[in-house]
Structure formats: structure tokens, C-alpha cells
């Protein structure tokens, strides 16, 4: 009986706390999406450029390295921008929704993994070093996203990245794996 009362009390305080919490924050999903769109714009230029280098047999440390440097800068910039956005209360109905922001980041991460997965050390001898350099800013972006986006969005990115998980593991991108919750 005592147990029951305590449980009921705990439930009542949860029911009380939630609406208050919601009123205190703002839905910053639009700012989060704008940041992720800026990242996607860069990924959508850099990854095809790497693919063209590969297809035309011009991929090497110098040519791919220059593109990786741009990717590092793009993810670093997005991590910094996301860090400046207040935690979002989010929305499941008003665009951009919690799922919209997750899909935007998930798409960029997927493009990076599929675009870089064909680069072998035979083609790009320093590829392992390049991916190690990329690990920190990519993880920083995911961590900053986790802090600014609603928890539901982070959980969805985790689901979207289930297929890419093996790439991050194979390439020893351990910071990114941890940030994604693997
Ligand atoms: C790398 O490829 C570029 C063309 O994309 C070429 O100009 C350069 O000479 C190559 N560098 C080496 C070291 O092979
Ligand atoms: C971006 O890169 C700079 C230089 O490497 C680093 O000091 C800074 O912490 C990075 N920013 C983020 C948000 O990770
Ligand atoms: C959105 O839906 C999830 C579960 O589907 C829920 O946990 C979350 O509170 C909802 N967010 C808002 C702002 O209503
Ligand atoms: C980011 O969010 C995912 C999904 O909710 C979680 O599994 C992961 O541990 C979080 N990462 C950090 C560093 O909190």
C-alpha cells in the first residue's frame, strides 16, 4: 500500500513536471535543420568530387586529402554551430519535425560512409590517417546534435546508422561509434 502511494506520487510529479519543462524551452529544430542543411550542401559537393577522382583514376593522397580537409572543416563548422543552439523541445508535427532533423544528419553521414568506403590504401595510401582525422569532427557533430536536438532525433539517427556502423568499426572511427551510441 505504501509502495503504491509512493508510485502514485512519483507519477503525479512526472505528469506535473513535463508540461512545465515544455513551456520553459523553445523548439529550435529550424535552427538545427539550417545548420544540417549547410553541412549537407558541402557533403553533396565533396563526396561526388571524391567519386569523380576515383572514377577517373585520379584518386591519390594529394587529391583525396584536399577533399578530406574540406570535410573536416565542414563537420567542424557544423559542430560549432550546433553547440550554439539551445536544446530543442522539438515537434512531431510542425516542420522541421524531430524526424526531419534526424534524417538530414543521417543522410550526410550515410553519404560520407558510402562515398569513402571504396577508397582502399592501394588507391589512397593515407586513407586510414584521413579517416582518423575525420573521426573527431564527425563525433563532435553527433555529440553537439545530441545536445541540441530532441532525444527522439538522436535515437532515430542511431537507427538510421545501423547499416553504417560496420564502416565506422572497420575504419576504427571509435569516437563516432561512441557518439552514435554503438
Ligand atoms: C594525384 O592526382 C592528381 C590529379 O588528381 C595529379 O595531378 C597528381 O600528380 C597526383 N599525385 C600523385 C602524387 O600521384
Ligand atoms: C574545430 O577545430 C578546432 C581546431 O582543430 C578545434 O580547436 C575545435 O575544438 C573544433 N571545434 C569543434 C566544435 O569540435
Ligand atoms: C514526439 O514523439 C515521441 C514519441 O513518439 C515523444 O516521446 C515526444 O515527447 C514527442 N515530442 C513532442 C514535442 O511532442
Ligand atoms: C547520442 O544519442 C544516441 C541515441 O540516443 C545515444 O545512443 C548516444 O549514447 C548519445 N551519445 C552521447 C555521447 O551522449
mmCIF file of C-alpha atoms and ligand atoms in Angstrom:
data_model
loop_
_atom_site.group_PDB
_atom_site.id
_atom_site.type_symbol
_atom_site.label_atom_id
_atom_site.label_comp_id
_atom_site.label_asym_id
_atom_site.label_seq_id
_atom_site.Cartn_x
_atom_site.Cartn_y
_atom_site.Cartn_z
ATOM 1 C CA UNK A 1 0.000 0.000 0.000
ATOM 2 C CA UNK A 2 2.805 2.362 0.956
ATOM 3 C CA UNK A 3 4.612 1.356 -2.222
ATOM 4 C CA UNK A 4 1.555 2.118 -4.261
ATOM 5 C CA UNK A 5 1.232 5.585 -2.793
ATOM 6 C CA UNK A 6 4.841 6.432 -3.442
ATOM 7 C CA UNK A 7 4.473 5.220 -7.017
ATOM 8 C CA UNK A 8 1.345 7.315 -7.493
ATOM 9 C CA UNK A 9 3.159 10.331 -6.071
ATOM 10 C CA UNK A 10 6.095 9.798 -8.420
ATOM 11 C CA UNK A 11 3.747 9.565 -11.391
ATOM 12 C CA UNK A 12 1.941 12.730 -10.323
ATOM 13 C CA UNK A 13 5.202 14.657 -10.153
ATOM 14 C CA UNK A 14 6.204 13.424 -13.613
ATOM 15 C CA UNK A 15 2.844 14.472 -15.024
ATOM 16 C CA UNK A 16 3.365 17.833 -13.370
ATOM 17 C CA UNK A 17 6.965 18.339 -14.460
ATOM 18 C CA UNK A 18 6.556 17.612 -18.167
ATOM 19 C CA UNK A 19 4.269 20.475 -19.217
ATOM 20 C CA UNK A 20 6.397 22.897 -17.196
ATOM 21 C CA UNK A 21 9.544 21.666 -18.882
ATOM 22 C CA UNK A 22 7.970 22.084 -22.301
ATOM 23 C CA UNK A 23 6.990 25.677 -21.622
ATOM 24 C CA UNK A 24 10.489 26.563 -20.476
ATOM 25 C CA UNK A 25 12.253 25.616 -23.731
ATOM 26 C CA UNK A 26 11.853 26.525 -27.355
ATOM 27 C CA UNK A 27 11.590 24.460 -30.472
ATOM 28 C CA UNK A 28 14.982 25.128 -32.065
ATOM 29 C CA UNK A 29 14.520 22.452 -34.745
ATOM 30 C CA UNK A 30 14.530 25.124 -37.532
ATOM 31 C CA UNK A 31 17.985 26.377 -36.447
ATOM 32 C CA UNK A 32 19.250 22.790 -36.155
ATOM 33 C CA UNK A 33 17.949 21.968 -39.629
ATOM 34 C CA UNK A 34 19.554 25.081 -41.152
ATOM 35 C CA UNK A 35 22.918 24.004 -39.740
ATOM 36 C CA UNK A 36 22.494 20.453 -41.024
ATOM 37 C CA UNK A 37 21.404 21.731 -44.456
ATOM 38 C CA UNK A 38 24.621 23.761 -44.652
ATOM 39 C CA UNK A 39 26.569 20.586 -43.834
ATOM 40 C CA UNK A 40 24.583 18.585 -46.408
ATOM 41 C CA UNK A 41 25.321 21.208 -49.100
ATOM 42 C CA UNK A 42 29.050 20.710 -48.514
ATOM 43 C CA UNK A 43 28.844 16.906 -48.312
ATOM 44 C CA UNK A 44 26.863 16.941 -51.574
ATOM 45 C CA UNK A 45 29.777 18.692 -53.298
ATOM 46 C CA UNK A 46 32.727 16.941 -51.624
ATOM 47 C CA UNK A 47 31.577 13.306 -51.862
ATOM 48 C CA UNK A 48 30.745 13.467 -55.613
ATOM 49 C CA UNK A 49 34.129 15.181 -56.162
ATOM 50 C CA UNK A 50 35.858 12.233 -54.478
ATOM 51 C CA UNK A 51 33.839 9.814 -56.602
ATOM 52 C CA UNK A 52 34.857 11.642 -59.781
ATOM 53 C CA UNK A 53 38.533 11.429 -58.730
ATOM 54 C CA UNK A 54 38.105 7.705 -58.210
ATOM 55 C CA UNK A 55 36.229 7.052 -61.450
ATOM 56 C CA UNK A 56 38.827 8.992 -63.453
ATOM 57 C CA UNK A 57 41.705 7.155 -61.713
ATOM 58 C CA UNK A 58 42.990 10.392 -60.213
ATOM 59 C CA UNK A 59 42.403 9.495 -56.579
ATOM 60 C CA UNK A 60 45.595 9.658 -54.540
ATOM 61 C CA UNK A 61 46.769 11.067 -51.198
ATOM 62 C CA UNK A 62 47.051 14.609 -52.551
ATOM 63 C CA UNK A 63 43.782 14.820 -54.437
ATOM 64 C CA UNK A 64 41.624 12.951 -51.893
ATOM 65 C CA UNK A 65 43.474 14.546 -48.973
ATOM 66 C CA UNK A 66 42.387 18.007 -50.147
ATOM 67 C CA UNK A 67 38.750 16.873 -50.185
ATOM 68 C CA UNK A 68 39.052 15.258 -46.737
ATOM 69 C CA UNK A 69 40.397 18.546 -45.377
ATOM 70 C CA UNK A 70 37.221 20.207 -46.639
ATOM 71 C CA UNK A 71 35.069 17.523 -44.987
ATOM 72 C CA UNK A 72 36.917 18.013 -41.680
ATOM 73 C CA UNK A 73 36.226 21.753 -41.904
ATOM 74 C CA UNK A 74 32.559 21.159 -42.815
ATOM 75 C CA UNK A 75 31.943 18.863 -39.816
ATOM 76 C CA UNK A 76 33.949 21.097 -37.506
ATOM 77 C CA UNK A 77 31.870 24.098 -38.588
ATOM 78 C CA UNK A 78 28.612 22.223 -38.053
ATOM 79 C CA UNK A 79 29.729 21.006 -34.600
ATOM 80 C CA UNK A 80 30.491 24.593 -33.600
ATOM 81 C CA UNK A 81 27.189 25.870 -34.986
ATOM 82 C CA UNK A 82 25.152 23.108 -33.297
ATOM 83 C CA UNK A 83 26.891 23.806 -29.979
ATOM 84 C CA UNK A 84 25.488 27.336 -30.110
ATOM 85 C CA UNK A 85 21.850 26.187 -30.418
ATOM 86 C CA UNK A 86 19.707 25.860 -27.276
ATOM 87 C CA UNK A 87 18.320 22.355 -26.575
ATOM 88 C CA UNK A 88 15.165 21.927 -28.640
ATOM 89 C CA UNK A 89 11.797 20.965 -27.194
ATOM 90 C CA UNK A 90 11.150 19.704 -30.700
ATOM 91 C CA UNK A 91 7.959 18.840 -32.519
ATOM 92 C CA UNK A 92 6.489 15.741 -34.086
ATOM 93 C CA UNK A 93 4.023 17.720 -36.157
ATOM 94 C CA UNK A 94 5.451 21.129 -37.094
ATOM 95 C CA UNK A 95 8.137 21.001 -39.781
ATOM 96 C CA UNK A 96 11.010 20.533 -39.370
ATOM 97 C CA UNK A 97 9.967 17.660 -37.120
ATOM 98 C CA UNK A 98 12.224 15.636 -34.841
ATOM 99 C CA UNK A 99 12.455 13.010 -37.567
ATOM 100 C CA UNK A 100 13.243 15.634 -40.254
ATOM 101 C CA UNK A 101 16.389 16.815 -38.461
ATOM 102 C CA UNK A 102 17.484 13.228 -37.797
ATOM 103 C CA UNK A 103 17.068 12.266 -41.457
ATOM 104 C CA UNK A 104 19.093 15.309 -42.559
ATOM 105 C CA UNK A 105 22.094 14.351 -40.396
ATOM 106 C CA UNK A 106 21.624 10.656 -41.173
ATOM 107 C CA UNK A 107 21.767 11.361 -44.924
ATOM 108 C CA UNK A 108 25.031 13.285 -44.632
ATOM 109 C CA UNK A 109 26.628 10.556 -42.515
ATOM 110 C CA UNK A 110 25.443 7.845 -44.926
ATOM 111 C CA UNK A 111 26.823 9.701 -47.934
ATOM 112 C CA UNK A 112 30.191 10.088 -46.221
ATOM 113 C CA UNK A 113 30.406 6.393 -45.355
ATOM 114 C CA UNK A 114 29.301 5.124 -48.760
ATOM 115 C CA UNK A 115 31.436 7.706 -50.586
ATOM 116 C CA UNK A 116 34.597 6.844 -48.701
ATOM 117 C CA UNK A 117 34.134 3.083 -48.386
ATOM 118 C CA UNK A 118 35.622 2.338 -51.816
ATOM 119 C CA UNK A 119 38.888 4.140 -51.072
ATOM 120 C CA UNK A 120 41.484 1.480 -50.327
ATOM 121 C CA UNK A 121 45.081 2.002 -49.181
ATOM 122 C CA UNK A 122 46.144 0.744 -52.627
ATOM 123 C CA UNK A 123 44.489 3.837 -54.149
ATOM 124 C CA UNK A 124 44.912 6.310 -51.280
ATOM 125 C CA UNK A 125 47.826 5.167 -49.069
ATOM 126 C CA UNK A 126 46.942 7.609 -46.246
ATOM 127 C CA UNK A 127 43.234 6.764 -46.131
ATOM 128 C CA UNK A 128 43.459 5.407 -42.550
ATOM 129 C CA UNK A 129 45.079 8.648 -41.371
ATOM 130 C CA UNK A 130 42.465 10.694 -43.216
ATOM 131 C CA UNK A 131 39.593 8.782 -41.581
ATOM 132 C CA UNK A 132 41.223 9.161 -38.160
ATOM 133 C CA UNK A 133 41.317 12.928 -38.786
ATOM 134 C CA UNK A 134 37.656 12.862 -39.759
ATOM 135 C CA UNK A 135 36.610 10.874 -36.672
ATOM 136 C CA UNK A 136 36.954 13.783 -34.210
ATOM 137 C CA UNK A 137 34.871 16.393 -36.088
ATOM 138 C CA UNK A 138 32.209 13.850 -37.114
ATOM 139 C CA UNK A 139 31.893 12.683 -33.495
ATOM 140 C CA UNK A 140 31.815 16.338 -32.365
ATOM 141 C CA UNK A 141 28.901 16.974 -34.745
ATOM 142 C CA UNK A 142 26.957 13.947 -33.458
ATOM 143 C CA UNK A 143 27.650 14.918 -29.840
ATOM 144 C CA UNK A 144 26.593 18.533 -30.448
ATOM 145 C CA UNK A 145 23.488 17.259 -32.272
ATOM 146 C CA UNK A 146 22.681 15.046 -29.256
ATOM 147 C CA UNK A 147 22.784 18.114 -27.019
ATOM 148 C CA UNK A 148 20.697 20.434 -29.183
ATOM 149 C CA UNK A 149 18.198 18.071 -30.838
ATOM 150 C CA UNK A 150 15.370 16.263 -29.013
ATOM 151 C CA UNK A 151 16.326 12.826 -27.642
ATOM 152 C CA UNK A 152 13.947 11.242 -30.118
ATOM 153 C CA UNK A 153 16.012 12.677 -33.006
ATOM 154 C CA UNK A 154 19.252 11.246 -31.597
ATOM 155 C CA UNK A 155 17.605 7.868 -31.175
ATOM 156 C CA UNK A 156 16.456 7.989 -34.802
ATOM 157 C CA UNK A 157 19.962 8.870 -36.068
ATOM 158 C CA UNK A 158 21.197 5.814 -34.164
ATOM 159 C CA UNK A 159 18.648 3.657 -36.034
ATOM 160 C CA UNK A 160 19.484 5.276 -39.401
ATOM 161 C CA UNK A 161 23.164 4.488 -38.842
ATOM 162 C CA UNK A 162 22.750 0.784 -38.074
ATOM 163 C CA UNK A 163 23.975 -0.082 -41.587
ATOM 164 C CA UNK A 164 26.878 2.383 -41.457
ATOM 165 C CA UNK A 165 28.013 1.060 -38.099
ATOM 166 C CA UNK A 166 30.269 -1.557 -39.711
ATOM 167 C CA UNK A 167 32.087 1.106 -41.750
ATOM 168 C CA UNK A 168 32.890 3.164 -38.641
ATOM 169 C CA UNK A 169 34.018 -0.019 -36.862
ATOM 170 C CA UNK A 170 36.156 -1.248 -39.789
ATOM 171 C CA UNK A 171 37.771 2.182 -40.116
ATOM 172 C CA UNK A 172 38.434 2.495 -36.392
ATOM 173 C CA UNK A 173 36.304 5.665 -36.124
ATOM 174 C CA UNK A 174 35.746 4.904 -32.451
ATOM 175 C CA UNK A 175 34.742 8.421 -31.350
ATOM 176 C CA UNK A 176 31.966 8.486 -33.935
ATOM 177 C CA UNK A 177 30.816 4.975 -32.934
ATOM 178 C CA UNK A 178 30.564 6.084 -29.299
ATOM 179 C CA UNK A 179 28.756 9.311 -30.185
ATOM 180 C CA UNK A 180 26.209 7.302 -32.169
ATOM 181 C CA UNK A 181 25.647 5.039 -29.195
ATOM 182 C CA UNK A 182 27.351 1.894 -30.558
HETATM 183 C C1 LIG B 1 47.368 12.919 -57.737
HETATM 184 O O1 LIG B 1 46.337 13.127 -58.693
HETATM 185 C C2 LIG B 1 46.380 14.415 -59.291
HETATM 186 C C3 LIG B 1 45.206 14.515 -60.223
HETATM 187 O O2 LIG B 1 44.016 14.458 -59.486
HETATM 188 C C4 LIG B 1 47.670 14.607 -60.040
HETATM 189 O O3 LIG B 1 47.709 15.911 -60.566
HETATM 190 C C5 LIG B 1 48.843 14.403 -59.108
HETATM 191 O O4 LIG B 1 50.038 14.436 -59.845
HETATM 192 C C6 LIG B 1 48.713 13.056 -58.398
HETATM 193 N N1 LIG B 1 49.753 12.999 -57.368
HETATM 194 C C7 LIG B 1 50.486 11.926 -57.192
HETATM 195 C C8 LIG B 1 51.489 12.012 -56.088
HETATM 196 O O5 LIG B 1 50.350 10.929 -57.847
HETATM 197 C C1 LIG B 2 37.266 22.650 -34.642
HETATM 198 O O1 LIG B 2 38.634 22.509 -34.865
HETATM 199 C C2 LIG B 2 39.451 23.271 -33.998
HETATM 200 C C3 LIG B 2 40.883 23.128 -34.473
HETATM 201 O O2 LIG B 2 41.231 21.791 -34.641
HETATM 202 C C4 LIG B 2 39.258 22.787 -32.575
HETATM 203 O O3 LIG B 2 40.050 23.519 -31.685
HETATM 204 C C5 LIG B 2 37.802 22.953 -32.207
HETATM 205 O O4 LIG B 2 37.575 22.397 -30.934
HETATM 206 C C6 LIG B 2 36.925 22.226 -33.217
HETATM 207 N N1 LIG B 2 35.538 22.536 -32.924
HETATM 208 C C7 LIG B 2 34.679 21.614 -32.520
HETATM 209 C C8 LIG B 2 33.300 22.096 -32.223
HETATM 210 O O5 LIG B 2 34.957 20.430 -32.389
HETATM 211 C C1 LIG B 3 7.304 13.096 -30.069
HETATM 212 O O1 LIG B 3 7.022 11.701 -30.016
HETATM 213 C C2 LIG B 3 7.813 10.995 -29.082
HETATM 214 C C3 LIG B 3 7.464 9.517 -29.128
HETATM 215 O O2 LIG B 3 6.970 9.128 -30.356
HETATM 216 C C4 LIG B 3 7.587 11.526 -27.683
HETATM 217 O O3 LIG B 3 8.465 10.860 -26.778
HETATM 218 C C5 LIG B 3 7.893 13.023 -27.660
HETATM 219 O O4 LIG B 3 7.583 13.544 -26.386
HETATM 220 C C6 LIG B 3 7.102 13.758 -28.719
HETATM 221 N N1 LIG B 3 7.567 15.141 -28.730
HETATM 222 C C7 LIG B 3 6.751 16.182 -28.675
HETATM 223 C C8 LIG B 3 7.378 17.527 -28.673
HETATM 224 O O5 LIG B 3 5.548 16.053 -28.633
HETATM 225 C C1 LIG B 4 23.683 10.276 -28.621
HETATM 226 O O1 LIG B 4 22.364 9.761 -28.798
HETATM 227 C C2 LIG B 4 22.296 8.371 -29.017
HETATM 228 C C3 LIG B 4 20.870 7.988 -29.293
HETATM 229 O O2 LIG B 4 20.022 8.442 -28.294
HETATM 230 C C4 LIG B 4 22.851 7.653 -27.817
HETATM 231 O O3 LIG B 4 22.771 6.267 -28.020
HETATM 232 C C5 LIG B 4 24.280 8.092 -27.623
HETATM 233 O O4 LIG B 4 24.829 7.451 -26.498
HETATM 234 C C6 LIG B 4 24.371 9.577 -27.466
HETATM 235 N N1 LIG B 4 25.766 9.978 -27.398
HETATM 236 C C7 LIG B 4 26.236 10.661 -26.395
HETATM 237 C C8 LIG B 4 27.679 10.971 -26.459
HETATM 238 O O5 LIG B 4 25.525 11.039 -25.482
#
